[in-house]
Short mmCIF file of C-alpha atoms and ligand atoms in Angstrom, two decimals:
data_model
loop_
_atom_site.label_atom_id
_atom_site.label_comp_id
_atom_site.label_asym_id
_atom_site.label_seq_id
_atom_site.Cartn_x
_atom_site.Cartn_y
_atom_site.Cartn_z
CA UNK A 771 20.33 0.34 33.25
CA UNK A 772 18.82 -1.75 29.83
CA UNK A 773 21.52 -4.71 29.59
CA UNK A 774 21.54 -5.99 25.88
CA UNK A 775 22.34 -9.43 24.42
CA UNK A 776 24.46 -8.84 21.50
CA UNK A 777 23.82 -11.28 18.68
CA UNK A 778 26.22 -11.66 15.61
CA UNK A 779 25.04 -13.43 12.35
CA UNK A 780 21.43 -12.34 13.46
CA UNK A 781 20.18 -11.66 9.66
CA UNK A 782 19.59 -15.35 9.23
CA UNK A 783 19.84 -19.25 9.89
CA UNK A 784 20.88 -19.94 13.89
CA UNK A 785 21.07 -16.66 14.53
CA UNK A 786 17.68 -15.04 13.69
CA UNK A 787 16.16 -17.80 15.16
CA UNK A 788 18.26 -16.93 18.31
CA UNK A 789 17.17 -13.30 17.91
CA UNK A 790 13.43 -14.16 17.73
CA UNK A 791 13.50 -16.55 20.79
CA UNK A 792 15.93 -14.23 22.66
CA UNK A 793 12.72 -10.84 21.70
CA UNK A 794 10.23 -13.41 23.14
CA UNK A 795 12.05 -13.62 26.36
CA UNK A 796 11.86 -10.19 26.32
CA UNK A 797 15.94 -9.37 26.24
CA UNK A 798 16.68 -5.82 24.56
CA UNK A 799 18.71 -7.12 21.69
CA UNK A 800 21.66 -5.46 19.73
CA UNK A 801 21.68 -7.29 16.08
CA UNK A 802 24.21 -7.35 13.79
CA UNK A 803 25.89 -8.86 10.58
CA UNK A 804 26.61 -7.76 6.75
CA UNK A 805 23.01 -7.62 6.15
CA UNK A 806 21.64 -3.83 7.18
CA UNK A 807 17.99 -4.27 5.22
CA UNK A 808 17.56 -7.43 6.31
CA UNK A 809 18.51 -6.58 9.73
CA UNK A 810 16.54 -3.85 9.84
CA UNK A 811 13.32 -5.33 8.51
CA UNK A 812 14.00 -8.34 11.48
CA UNK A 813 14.25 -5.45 13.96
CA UNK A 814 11.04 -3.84 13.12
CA UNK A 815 8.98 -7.28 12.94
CA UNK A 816 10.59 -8.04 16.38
CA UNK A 817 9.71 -4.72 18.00
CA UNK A 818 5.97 -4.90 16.84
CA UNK A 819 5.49 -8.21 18.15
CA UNK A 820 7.51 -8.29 21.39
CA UNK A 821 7.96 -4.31 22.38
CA UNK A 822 11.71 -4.80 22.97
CA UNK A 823 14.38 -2.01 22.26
CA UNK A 824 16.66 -3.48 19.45
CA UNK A 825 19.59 -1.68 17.93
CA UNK A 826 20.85 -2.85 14.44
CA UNK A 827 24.56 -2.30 13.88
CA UNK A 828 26.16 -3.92 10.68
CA UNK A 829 29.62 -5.03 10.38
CA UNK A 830 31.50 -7.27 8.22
CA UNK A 831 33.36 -9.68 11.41
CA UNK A 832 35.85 -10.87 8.22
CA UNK A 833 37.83 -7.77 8.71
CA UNK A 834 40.10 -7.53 11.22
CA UNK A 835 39.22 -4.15 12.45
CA UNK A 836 35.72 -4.59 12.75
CA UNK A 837 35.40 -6.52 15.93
CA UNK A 838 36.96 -2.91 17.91
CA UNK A 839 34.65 -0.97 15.56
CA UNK A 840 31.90 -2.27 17.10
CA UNK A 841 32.65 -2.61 20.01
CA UNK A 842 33.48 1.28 20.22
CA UNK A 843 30.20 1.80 18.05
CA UNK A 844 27.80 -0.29 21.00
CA UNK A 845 29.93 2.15 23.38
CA UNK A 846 29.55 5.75 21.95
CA UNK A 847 25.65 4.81 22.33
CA UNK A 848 26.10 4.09 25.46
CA UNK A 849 24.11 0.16 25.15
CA UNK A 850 25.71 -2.45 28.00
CA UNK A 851 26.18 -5.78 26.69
CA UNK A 852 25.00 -8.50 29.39
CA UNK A 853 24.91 -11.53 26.95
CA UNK A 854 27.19 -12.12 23.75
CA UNK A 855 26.12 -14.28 21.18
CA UNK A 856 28.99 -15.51 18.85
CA UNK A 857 26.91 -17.16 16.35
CA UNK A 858 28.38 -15.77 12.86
CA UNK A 859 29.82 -17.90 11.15
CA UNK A 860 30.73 -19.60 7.29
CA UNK A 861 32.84 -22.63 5.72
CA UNK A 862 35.06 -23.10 3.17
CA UNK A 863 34.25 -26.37 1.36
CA UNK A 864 36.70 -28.63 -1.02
CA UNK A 865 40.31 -29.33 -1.14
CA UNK A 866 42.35 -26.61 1.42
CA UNK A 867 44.94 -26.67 -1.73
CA UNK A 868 42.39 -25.39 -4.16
CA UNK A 869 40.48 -22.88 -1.84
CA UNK A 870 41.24 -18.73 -2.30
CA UNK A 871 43.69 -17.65 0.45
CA UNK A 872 41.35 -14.82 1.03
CA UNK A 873 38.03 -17.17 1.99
CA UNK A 874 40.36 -19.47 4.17
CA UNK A 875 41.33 -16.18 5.69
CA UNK A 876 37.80 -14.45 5.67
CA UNK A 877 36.67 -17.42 7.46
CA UNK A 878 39.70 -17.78 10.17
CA UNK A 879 39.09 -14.26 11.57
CA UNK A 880 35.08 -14.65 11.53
CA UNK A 881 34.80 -17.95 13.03
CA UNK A 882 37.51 -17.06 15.21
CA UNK A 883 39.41 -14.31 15.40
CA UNK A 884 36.17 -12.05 15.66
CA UNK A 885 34.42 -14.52 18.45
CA UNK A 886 37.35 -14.29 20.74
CA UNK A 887 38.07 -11.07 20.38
CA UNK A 888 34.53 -9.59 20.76
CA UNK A 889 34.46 -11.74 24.06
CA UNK A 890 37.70 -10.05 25.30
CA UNK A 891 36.39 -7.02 24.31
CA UNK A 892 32.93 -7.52 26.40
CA UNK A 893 34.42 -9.24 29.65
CA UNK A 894 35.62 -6.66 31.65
CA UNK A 895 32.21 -4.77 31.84
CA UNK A 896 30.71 -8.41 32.62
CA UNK A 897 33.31 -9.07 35.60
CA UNK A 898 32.16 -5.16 36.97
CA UNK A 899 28.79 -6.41 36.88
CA UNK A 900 29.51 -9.63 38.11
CA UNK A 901 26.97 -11.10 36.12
CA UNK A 902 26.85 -12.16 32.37
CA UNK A 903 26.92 -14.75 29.76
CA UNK A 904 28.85 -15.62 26.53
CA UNK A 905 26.78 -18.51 23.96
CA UNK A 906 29.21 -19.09 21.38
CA UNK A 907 27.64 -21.25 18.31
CA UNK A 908 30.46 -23.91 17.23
CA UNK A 909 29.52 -27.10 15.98
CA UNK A 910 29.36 -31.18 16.00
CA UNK A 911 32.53 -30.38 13.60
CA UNK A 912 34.35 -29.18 16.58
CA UNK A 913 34.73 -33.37 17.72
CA UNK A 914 36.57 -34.33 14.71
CA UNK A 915 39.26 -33.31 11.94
CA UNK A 916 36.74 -33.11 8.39
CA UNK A 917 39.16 -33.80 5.08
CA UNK A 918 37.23 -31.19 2.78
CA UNK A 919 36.14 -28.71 5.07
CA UNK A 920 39.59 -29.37 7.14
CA UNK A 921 40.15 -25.46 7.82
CA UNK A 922 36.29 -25.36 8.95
CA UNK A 923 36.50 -28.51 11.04
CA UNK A 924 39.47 -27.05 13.28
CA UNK A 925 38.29 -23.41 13.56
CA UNK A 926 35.30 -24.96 15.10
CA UNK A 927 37.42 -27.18 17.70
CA UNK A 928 38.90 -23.79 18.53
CA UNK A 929 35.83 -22.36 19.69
CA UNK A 930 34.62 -25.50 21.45
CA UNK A 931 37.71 -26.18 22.90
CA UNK A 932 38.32 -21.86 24.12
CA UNK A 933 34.58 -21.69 25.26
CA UNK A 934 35.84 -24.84 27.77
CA UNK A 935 38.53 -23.24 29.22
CA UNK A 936 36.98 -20.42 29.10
CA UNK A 937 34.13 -20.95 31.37
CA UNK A 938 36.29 -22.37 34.12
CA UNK A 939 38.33 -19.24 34.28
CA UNK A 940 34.58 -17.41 34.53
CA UNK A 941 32.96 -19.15 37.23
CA UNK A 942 34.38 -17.55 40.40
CA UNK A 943 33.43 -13.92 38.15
CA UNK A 944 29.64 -15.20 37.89
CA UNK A 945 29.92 -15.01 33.87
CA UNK A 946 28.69 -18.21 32.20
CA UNK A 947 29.66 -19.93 28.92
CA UNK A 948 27.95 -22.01 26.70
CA UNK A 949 29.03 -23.56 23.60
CA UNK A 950 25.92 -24.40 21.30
CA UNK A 951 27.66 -27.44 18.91
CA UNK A 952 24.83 -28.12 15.84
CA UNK A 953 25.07 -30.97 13.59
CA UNK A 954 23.72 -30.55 10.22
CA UNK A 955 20.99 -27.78 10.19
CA UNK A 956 18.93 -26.16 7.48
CA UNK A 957 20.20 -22.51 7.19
CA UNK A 958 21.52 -20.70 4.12
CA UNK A 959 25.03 -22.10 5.77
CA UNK A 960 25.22 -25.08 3.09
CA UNK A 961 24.13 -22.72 -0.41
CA UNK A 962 27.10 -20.51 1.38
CA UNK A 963 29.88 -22.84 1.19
CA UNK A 964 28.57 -24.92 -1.72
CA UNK A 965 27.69 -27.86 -0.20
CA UNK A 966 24.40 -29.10 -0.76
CA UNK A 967 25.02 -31.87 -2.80
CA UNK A 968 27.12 -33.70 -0.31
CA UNK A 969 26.25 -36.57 1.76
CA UNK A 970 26.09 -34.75 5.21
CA UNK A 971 23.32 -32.56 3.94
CA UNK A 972 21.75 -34.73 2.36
CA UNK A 973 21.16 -36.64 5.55
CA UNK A 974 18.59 -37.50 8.32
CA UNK A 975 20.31 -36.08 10.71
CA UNK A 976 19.59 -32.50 9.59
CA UNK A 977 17.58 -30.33 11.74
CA UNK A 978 15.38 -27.03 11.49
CA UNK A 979 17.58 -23.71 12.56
CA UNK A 980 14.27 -23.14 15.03
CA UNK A 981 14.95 -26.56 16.93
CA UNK A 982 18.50 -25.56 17.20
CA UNK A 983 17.88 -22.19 18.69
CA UNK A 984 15.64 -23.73 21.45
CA UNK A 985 17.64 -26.11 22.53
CA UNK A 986 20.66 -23.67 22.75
CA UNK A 987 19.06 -21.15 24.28
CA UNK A 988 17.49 -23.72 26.89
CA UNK A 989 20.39 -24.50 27.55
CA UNK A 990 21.56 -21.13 27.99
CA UNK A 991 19.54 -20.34 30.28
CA UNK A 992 20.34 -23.27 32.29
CA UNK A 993 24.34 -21.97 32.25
CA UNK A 994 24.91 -25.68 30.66
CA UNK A 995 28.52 -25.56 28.94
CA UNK A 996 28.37 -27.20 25.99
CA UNK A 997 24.92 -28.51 24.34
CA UNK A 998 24.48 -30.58 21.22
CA UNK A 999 21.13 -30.47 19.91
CA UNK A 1000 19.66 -34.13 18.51
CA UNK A 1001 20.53 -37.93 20.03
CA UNK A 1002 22.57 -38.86 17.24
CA UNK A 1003 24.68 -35.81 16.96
CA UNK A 1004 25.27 -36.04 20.69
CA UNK A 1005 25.95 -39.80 20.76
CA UNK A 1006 28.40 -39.83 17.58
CA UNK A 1007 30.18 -36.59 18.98
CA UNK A 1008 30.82 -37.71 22.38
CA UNK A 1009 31.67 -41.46 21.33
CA UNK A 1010 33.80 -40.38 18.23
CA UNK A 1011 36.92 -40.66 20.71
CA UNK A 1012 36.37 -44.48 20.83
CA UNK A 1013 36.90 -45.13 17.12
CA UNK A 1014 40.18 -45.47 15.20
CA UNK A 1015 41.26 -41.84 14.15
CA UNK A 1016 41.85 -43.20 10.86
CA UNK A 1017 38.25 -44.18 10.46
CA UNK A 1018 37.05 -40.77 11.16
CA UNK A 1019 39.24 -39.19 8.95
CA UNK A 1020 38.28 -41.49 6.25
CA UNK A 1021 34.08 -41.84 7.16
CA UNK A 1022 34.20 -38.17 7.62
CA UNK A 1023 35.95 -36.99 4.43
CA UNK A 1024 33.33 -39.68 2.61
CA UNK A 1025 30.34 -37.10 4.16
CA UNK A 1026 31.99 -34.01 3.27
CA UNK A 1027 32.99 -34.97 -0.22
N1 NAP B 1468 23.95 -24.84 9.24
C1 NAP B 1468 24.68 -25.82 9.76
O1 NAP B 1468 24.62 -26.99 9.31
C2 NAP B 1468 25.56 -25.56 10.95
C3 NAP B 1468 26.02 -26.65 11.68
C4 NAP B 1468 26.85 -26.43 12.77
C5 NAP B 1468 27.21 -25.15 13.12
N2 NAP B 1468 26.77 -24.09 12.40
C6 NAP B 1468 27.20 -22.76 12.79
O2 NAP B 1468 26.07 -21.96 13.08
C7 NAP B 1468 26.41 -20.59 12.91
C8 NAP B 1468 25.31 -19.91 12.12
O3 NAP B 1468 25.26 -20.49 10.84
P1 NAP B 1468 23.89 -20.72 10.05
O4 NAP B 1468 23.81 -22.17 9.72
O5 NAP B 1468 22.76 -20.09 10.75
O6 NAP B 1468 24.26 -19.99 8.67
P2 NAP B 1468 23.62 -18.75 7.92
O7 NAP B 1468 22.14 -18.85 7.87
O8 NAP B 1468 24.39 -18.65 6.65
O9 NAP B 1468 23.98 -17.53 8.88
C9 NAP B 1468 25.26 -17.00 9.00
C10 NAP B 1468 25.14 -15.64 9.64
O10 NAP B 1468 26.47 -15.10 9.75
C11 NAP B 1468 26.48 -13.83 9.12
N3 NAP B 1468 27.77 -13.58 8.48
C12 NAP B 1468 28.34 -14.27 7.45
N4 NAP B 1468 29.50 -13.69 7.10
C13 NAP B 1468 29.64 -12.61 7.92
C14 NAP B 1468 30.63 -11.60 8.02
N5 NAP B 1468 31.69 -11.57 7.22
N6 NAP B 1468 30.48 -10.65 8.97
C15 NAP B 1468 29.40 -10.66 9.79
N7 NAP B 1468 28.44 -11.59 9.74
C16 NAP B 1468 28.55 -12.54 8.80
C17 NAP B 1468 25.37 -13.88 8.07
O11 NAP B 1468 24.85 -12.60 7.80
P3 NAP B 1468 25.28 -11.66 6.57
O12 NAP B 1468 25.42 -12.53 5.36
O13 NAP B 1468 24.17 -10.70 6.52
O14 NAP B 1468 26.57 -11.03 6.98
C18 NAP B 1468 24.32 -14.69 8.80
O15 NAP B 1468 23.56 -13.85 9.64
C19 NAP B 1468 27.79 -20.58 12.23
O16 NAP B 1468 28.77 -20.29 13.19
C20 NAP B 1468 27.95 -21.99 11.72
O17 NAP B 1468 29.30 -22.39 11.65
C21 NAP B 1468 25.95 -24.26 11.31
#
């Protein structure tokens, strides 16, 4: 049987540089976002080079229905899933007072709702296996509250802090979890949420969407739980505990801004 790895927000950023090293490694791949050309053009450069099978099957993960309609779609073609990538994701930027209801929304079920539920929706064929693996792509925000990207900040935690317990209730089902947490990375993320004249993106500490994917996917493949990619995003994300909460609040909301 052809076991897939199922990667969301594959038409660009993180996630087509996930895709690419996932065809090199020679993993069938299922692809899918908003995207169908561009998804479809990444298929057929990805099939010529590596000779993989890869299925393309859009969906917009901001709707509540679409993580089941997917789901059912990957099932009526009969594909297993082995490995789920959660990678799709966006961010609302500015004061939560002034943002649309419907993009605070939008985001909430894609950066969340969506992830867990595609994961809940995969499981049980992973447990009949017993063998399989979810990477979930959450993010250095996960560490910290972030005034101006507040709603962003936490959804992120979420993911970090369900792909935790998560893996502990997978272990004795031989399903692994890893949580891929990037600091700033250059992706279409930051023209997105209309952000790329703060200081965070403006910084050193930004890193190529290629070097994240390896180091995720290294990790990945070494069932590591949670990875940060770069020494400074690791150090300032696992040390941020040590410093008064009100000066995170306040030297975060100064990056964001
Ligand atoms: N870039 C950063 O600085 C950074 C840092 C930490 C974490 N991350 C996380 O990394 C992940 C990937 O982001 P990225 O930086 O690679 O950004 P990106 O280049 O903008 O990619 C986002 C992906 O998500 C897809 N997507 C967006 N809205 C969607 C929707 N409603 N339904 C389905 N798919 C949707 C996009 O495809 P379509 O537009 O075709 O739908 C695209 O493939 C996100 O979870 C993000 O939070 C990014």
């Amino acid at each position: 049987m052809t076991l897939y790895t199922l990667i969301t927000g594959a038409s660009s950023g993180i996630g087509l540089e996930l895709a690419k090293i996932f065809a090199e490694n020679g993993h069938p791949l299922i692809l899918t976002a908003r995207s169908t050309d561009r998804l479809e053009a990444i298929a057929k450069e990805l099939r010529s080079r590596f000779d993989i099978e890869i299925h393309v099957i859009p969906a917009d993960l901001s709707q509540p229905q679409a993580p089941k309609k997917l789901y059912d779609t990957i099932k009526r073609k009969k594909l297993a899933v082995e490995n789920l990538v959660n990678n799709a994701g966006i961010a609302t930027h500015g004061p939560f007072i002034d943002t649309p209801w419907e993009q605070e929304r939008g985001m909430l079920q894609l950066n969340i709702v969506s992830l867990i539920e595609l994961t809940h929706l995969f499981l049980p064929q992973m447990k009949e296996r017993r063998s399989g693996s979810i990477l979930n792509v959450a993010s250095t925000a996960g560490f910290q509250p972030g005034p101006y990207m507040t709603n962003y900040y936490a959804s992120k935690s979420h993911v970090l802090f369900f792909s935790e317990g998560l893996a502990v209730e997978l272990k004795p089902h031989r399903i692994s979890v890893t949580v891929l947490c990037p600091g700033p990375t250059e992706t279409p993320f930051f023209d997105a949420a209309g952000m790329r004249d703060t200081q965070l993106v403006n910084s050193p500490l930004v890193m190529s969407a290629e070097k994240v994917a390896r180091i995720g996917y290294d990790a990945w493949l070494r069932k590591k739980l949670i990875v940060i990619p770069g020494f400074v995003n690791w150090f300032m994300a696992t040390t941020v505990g040590l410093m008064p909460r009100f000066a995170v609040r306040a030297l975060v909301g100064y990056l964001n801004r």
